[in-house]
Amino acid sequence: MPLIAGNWKMNGLAADLDQAQVVAAGVGAASTARVVLCPPATLLARMATVLTGTPVLVGGQDCHDQPRGAFTGDVSAEMLADAGASLVIVGHSERRAAYGETNATVAAKALAARRAGLEPIICVGESRAERDAGRAIDVICAQVAGCVALPLAAGAFAIAYEPIWAIGAGLTPTAVEIAEAHAALRGALIDCAGGRGAAAPILYGGSVNPGNAAEILAIADVGGALVGGASLKAADFLAIVHAA
Ligand code: PGA
């Protein structure tokens, strides 16, 4: 079952919770996709309440690797779970760039998610310069090797392939490039996590919209989508869910 995840990033106030309700009404119990919305931490508990009894799950956008402590401004995986989250995005390229998150940091966050009973969505992706230099596949496979620690294989997790240059840019790789990346990631995942690596969904992310979702989701080994901008409007996000 494909996983369609909406990443609201630093967007969303209480007034926007009605978008989540519209999504839930449109997804329906017979959905052929698993659907998760990842609002800012301030909205998570309220969104979880609004979505109780619906098939739409709630996820975090990041977590600290420690369960509690003197980490001003941070949120732990346990706190996200306590607020109603089922999943959490870790290692988004915006956090790698803005906060210097390394593969080791991301690996620790993914394990923290596992500890708290959350399913981590681990993001990888190459820069434009890395792709132009012919290094995209090496970079993303090294990210998987550095972020997917063996204990993760004890439970469910997902990977999101998000070329940095495609995010929020209205640009996407070609279908051949996406297929090539996902095939390489599958090999790297099997090397790191065996059977769980073979089963983990590999989402594509980066400028997914209602117009390109069906084509992208039909590519071999694309197990869903991580959607940023188009997840903010319920109608657009639902169109992507229905393309899955
Ligand atoms: P986008 O963002 O869909 O707006 O390109 C995707 C993401 O950053 O997860």
Short mmCIF file of C-alpha atoms and ligand atoms in Angstrom, two decimals:
data_model
loop_
_atom_site.label_atom_id
_atom_site.label_comp_id
_atom_site.label_asym_id
_atom_site.label_seq_id
_atom_site.Cartn_x
_atom_site.Cartn_y
_atom_site.Cartn_z
CA MET A 1 0.00 0.00 0.00
CA PRO A 2 1.63 3.30 -1.03
CA LEU A 3 2.36 5.89 1.64
CA ILE A 4 1.38 9.47 0.81
CA ALA A 5 2.81 11.92 3.34
CA GLY A 6 2.07 15.62 3.49
CA ASN A 7 4.82 17.81 4.96
CA TRP A 8 3.36 21.14 6.02
CA LYS A 9 6.81 22.46 7.03
CA MET A 10 6.50 25.73 9.02
CA ASN A 11 2.97 26.39 7.83
CA GLY A 12 -0.34 26.00 9.58
CA LEU A 13 -2.39 27.66 12.30
CA ALA A 14 -5.50 26.42 14.07
CA ALA A 15 -7.62 27.80 11.24
CA ASP A 16 -5.94 25.36 8.85
CA LEU A 17 -7.12 22.25 10.72
CA ASP A 18 -10.20 22.26 8.52
CA GLN A 19 -7.89 21.29 5.62
CA ALA A 20 -7.04 18.12 7.53
CA GLN A 21 -10.73 17.41 7.99
CA VAL A 22 -11.35 17.84 4.27
CA VAL A 23 -8.48 15.44 3.55
CA ALA A 24 -9.91 12.88 5.96
CA ALA A 25 -13.36 13.13 4.41
CA GLY A 26 -11.90 12.66 0.95
CA VAL A 27 -9.60 9.75 1.75
CA GLY A 28 -12.32 7.41 2.96
CA ALA A 29 -12.01 4.06 4.70
CA ALA A 30 -11.48 2.17 1.43
CA SER A 31 -8.38 4.14 0.48
CA THR A 32 -5.71 2.22 -1.35
CA ALA A 33 -3.03 4.47 0.15
CA ARG A 34 -1.80 5.08 3.68
CA VAL A 35 -2.08 8.80 4.27
CA VAL A 36 -0.23 10.89 6.85
CA LEU A 37 -0.18 14.63 7.48
CA CYS A 38 2.86 16.13 9.20
CA PRO A 39 1.88 19.53 10.63
CA PRO A 40 4.12 21.77 12.74
CA ALA A 41 4.56 20.45 16.28
CA THR A 42 2.22 23.11 17.66
CA LEU A 43 -0.71 21.65 15.71
CA LEU A 44 0.07 17.97 16.09
CA ALA A 45 -2.09 17.12 19.09
CA ARG A 46 -5.03 19.15 17.82
CA MET A 47 -4.77 17.59 14.38
CA ALA A 48 -4.61 14.12 15.91
CA THR A 49 -7.82 14.90 17.80
CA VAL A 50 -9.53 16.19 14.67
CA LEU A 51 -8.49 13.06 12.75
CA THR A 52 -9.46 10.52 15.43
CA GLY A 53 -11.57 7.79 13.86
CA THR A 54 -10.43 8.63 10.32
CA PRO A 55 -7.86 6.70 8.24
CA VAL A 56 -5.50 9.71 8.11
CA LEU A 57 -2.46 9.48 10.38
CA VAL A 58 -0.46 12.30 11.92
CA GLY A 59 3.32 12.60 11.86
CA GLY A 60 6.09 14.86 13.13
CA GLN A 61 8.59 16.72 10.94
CA ASP A 62 11.66 16.09 13.12
CA CYS A 63 12.58 14.75 16.55
CA HIS A 64 15.49 14.93 18.97
CA ASP A 65 17.41 11.71 19.57
CA GLN A 66 17.04 11.90 23.36
CA PRO A 67 13.72 11.15 25.10
CA ARG A 68 13.89 14.20 27.41
CA GLY A 69 16.30 16.67 28.93
CA ALA A 70 17.89 20.10 28.69
CA PHE A 71 17.45 20.66 24.96
CA THR A 72 15.66 24.00 24.72
CA GLY A 73 13.24 24.19 21.84
CA ASP A 74 13.52 20.55 20.82
CA VAL A 75 10.82 17.90 20.74
CA SER A 76 11.45 14.21 21.45
CA ALA A 77 10.02 11.25 19.59
CA GLU A 78 8.24 10.24 22.79
CA MET A 79 6.56 13.67 22.89
CA LEU A 80 5.40 13.30 19.30
CA ALA A 81 3.97 9.86 20.08
CA ASP A 82 2.31 11.27 23.21
CA ALA A 83 0.71 13.99 21.08
CA GLY A 84 -0.77 11.40 18.71
CA ALA A 85 1.88 10.94 16.01
CA SER A 86 2.43 7.58 14.31
CA LEU A 87 5.32 8.58 12.04
CA VAL A 88 8.07 11.17 11.93
CA ILE A 89 10.16 12.65 9.10
CA VAL A 90 13.89 12.68 9.90
CA GLY A 91 16.84 14.04 7.94
CA HIS A 92 14.90 16.38 5.67
CA SER A 93 17.38 18.25 3.48
CA GLU A 94 16.15 21.57 4.89
CA ARG A 95 17.24 20.42 8.36
CA ARG A 96 20.49 18.93 7.07
CA ALA A 97 21.28 22.31 5.46
CA ALA A 98 20.00 24.69 8.16
CA TYR A 99 21.06 22.75 11.26
CA GLY A 100 24.04 20.78 10.01
CA GLU A 101 22.37 17.41 10.54
CA THR A 102 24.75 14.64 9.50
CA ASN A 103 23.98 11.06 8.59
CA ALA A 104 24.97 10.12 12.16
CA THR A 105 22.47 12.65 13.58
CA VAL A 106 19.76 11.34 11.31
CA ALA A 107 20.55 7.71 12.19
CA ALA A 108 20.20 8.57 15.90
CA LYS A 109 16.89 10.33 15.27
CA ALA A 110 15.56 7.36 13.30
CA LEU A 111 16.47 5.04 16.18
CA ALA A 112 14.79 7.45 18.62
CA ALA A 113 11.65 7.23 16.52
CA ARG A 114 11.81 3.43 16.70
CA ARG A 115 12.31 3.62 20.50
CA ALA A 116 9.13 5.72 20.77
CA GLY A 117 7.14 3.39 18.52
CA LEU A 118 7.07 5.82 15.58
CA GLU A 119 7.75 4.88 11.96
CA PRO A 120 10.60 7.07 10.70
CA ILE A 121 10.58 8.47 7.16
CA ILE A 122 14.29 8.96 6.49
CA CYS A 123 15.05 11.55 3.80
CA VAL A 124 17.96 11.34 1.38
CA GLY A 125 18.74 13.29 -1.76
CA GLU A 126 21.50 14.83 -3.83
CA SER A 127 22.22 18.47 -4.63
CA ARG A 128 22.15 19.83 -8.18
CA ALA A 129 25.97 19.98 -8.18
CA GLU A 130 26.19 16.35 -7.09
CA ARG A 131 23.81 15.26 -9.84
CA ASP A 132 25.64 17.32 -12.45
CA ALA A 133 28.91 15.71 -11.35
CA GLY A 134 27.39 12.25 -11.89
CA ARG A 135 27.49 11.51 -8.16
CA ALA A 136 23.76 11.38 -7.33
CA ILE A 137 23.54 7.61 -6.90
CA ASP A 138 26.73 7.40 -4.82
CA VAL A 139 25.53 10.23 -2.56
CA ILE A 140 22.08 8.83 -1.84
CA CYS A 141 23.33 5.29 -1.30
CA ALA A 142 25.96 6.60 1.14
CA GLN A 143 23.19 8.48 2.96
CA VAL A 144 21.20 5.27 3.31
CA ALA A 145 24.27 3.41 4.54
CA GLY A 146 24.91 6.18 7.07
CA CYS A 147 21.31 6.65 8.27
CA VAL A 148 19.81 3.15 8.31
CA ALA A 149 21.27 1.39 11.32
CA LEU A 150 20.59 -2.33 11.67
CA PRO A 151 18.34 -2.04 14.79
CA LEU A 152 15.88 -0.12 12.61
CA ALA A 153 15.25 -3.37 10.76
CA ALA A 154 13.25 -4.52 13.79
CA GLY A 155 10.29 -2.42 12.70
CA ALA A 156 8.68 -0.44 9.94
CA PHE A 157 10.48 2.49 8.37
CA ALA A 158 10.38 4.35 5.07
CA ILE A 159 12.88 6.21 2.92
CA ALA A 160 12.08 9.38 1.01
CA TYR A 161 14.19 10.15 -2.05
CA GLU A 162 14.09 13.92 -2.36
CA PRO A 163 16.52 15.51 -4.82
CA ILE A 164 17.32 18.82 -3.12
CA TRP A 165 17.14 20.74 -6.40
CA ALA A 166 13.59 19.48 -7.02
CA ILE A 167 12.14 20.57 -3.67
CA GLY A 168 9.81 23.54 -3.99
CA ALA A 169 11.29 24.23 -7.41
CA GLY A 170 8.61 22.95 -9.77
CA LEU A 171 11.28 20.65 -11.18
CA THR A 172 11.39 16.85 -11.07
CA PRO A 173 13.91 14.30 -12.32
CA THR A 174 12.91 12.28 -15.39
CA ALA A 175 11.07 9.02 -14.85
CA VAL A 176 14.25 7.19 -15.82
CA GLU A 177 16.27 9.13 -13.23
CA ILE A 178 13.69 8.41 -10.51
CA ALA A 179 13.62 4.70 -11.42
CA GLU A 180 17.41 4.56 -11.38
CA ALA A 181 17.59 6.24 -7.97
CA HIS A 182 14.93 4.02 -6.42
CA ALA A 183 16.53 0.84 -7.77
CA ALA A 184 19.88 1.89 -6.32
CA LEU A 185 18.29 2.80 -3.00
CA ARG A 186 16.59 -0.58 -2.85
CA GLY A 187 19.95 -2.29 -3.23
CA ALA A 188 21.49 -0.11 -0.52
CA LEU A 189 18.55 -0.79 1.80
CA ILE A 190 18.84 -4.54 1.39
CA ASP A 191 22.55 -4.28 2.17
CA CYS A 192 21.80 -2.34 5.39
CA ALA A 193 18.62 -3.94 6.63
CA GLY A 194 18.03 -7.24 4.81
CA GLY A 195 14.37 -8.24 4.55
CA ARG A 196 13.13 -5.01 6.13
CA GLY A 197 15.21 -3.11 3.61
CA ALA A 198 13.52 -5.07 0.84
CA ALA A 199 10.09 -4.17 2.23
CA ALA A 200 10.55 -0.53 3.25
CA PRO A 201 8.60 1.87 1.04
CA ILE A 202 10.77 4.32 -0.90
CA LEU A 203 8.81 7.54 -1.37
CA TYR A 204 9.63 10.12 -4.00
CA GLY A 205 9.56 13.78 -2.91
CA GLY A 206 10.22 17.07 -4.67
CA SER A 207 7.57 19.09 -6.53
CA VAL A 208 4.97 16.32 -6.56
CA ASN A 209 1.65 17.85 -7.63
CA PRO A 210 -1.74 16.70 -8.95
CA GLY A 211 -0.41 16.93 -12.51
CA ASN A 212 2.61 14.64 -12.14
CA ALA A 213 1.63 12.35 -9.25
CA ALA A 214 0.15 9.49 -11.29
CA GLU A 215 3.18 9.27 -13.56
CA ILE A 216 5.65 9.39 -10.66
CA LEU A 217 3.73 6.90 -8.52
CA ALA A 218 3.64 4.42 -11.42
CA ILE A 219 7.46 4.25 -11.63
CA ALA A 220 9.00 0.97 -10.50
CA ASP A 221 9.74 0.88 -6.77
CA VAL A 222 8.15 4.25 -6.03
CA GLY A 223 6.23 3.36 -2.86
CA GLY A 224 4.56 6.68 -2.29
CA ALA A 225 5.22 10.40 -2.14
CA LEU A 226 6.42 13.00 0.32
CA VAL A 227 4.54 16.15 -0.62
CA GLY A 228 5.41 19.65 0.55
CA GLY A 229 3.71 22.63 -1.07
CA ALA A 230 0.85 20.65 -2.61
CA SER A 231 -0.08 19.18 0.78
CA LEU A 232 -1.19 22.57 2.08
CA LYS A 233 -4.35 22.59 -0.04
CA ALA A 234 -6.66 19.67 0.72
CA ALA A 235 -7.93 19.44 -2.86
CA ASP A 236 -4.42 19.16 -4.30
CA PHE A 237 -3.28 16.68 -1.67
CA LEU A 238 -6.39 14.55 -2.20
CA ALA A 239 -5.76 14.49 -5.95
CA ILE A 240 -2.31 13.08 -5.22
CA VAL A 241 -3.75 10.51 -2.78
CA HIS A 242 -6.26 9.43 -5.40
CA ALA A 243 -3.49 9.07 -7.99
CA ALA A 244 -1.81 6.44 -5.80
P1 PGA B 1 7.72 20.18 -2.29
O1 PGA B 1 8.49 19.73 -0.94
O2 PGA B 1 6.67 19.13 -2.56
O3 PGA B 1 7.16 21.51 -1.97
O4 PGA B 1 8.76 20.20 -3.37
C1 PGA B 1 8.77 18.38 -0.68
C2 PGA B 1 9.51 18.25 0.63
O5 PGA B 1 10.35 19.11 0.93
O6 PGA B 1 9.28 17.30 1.39
#
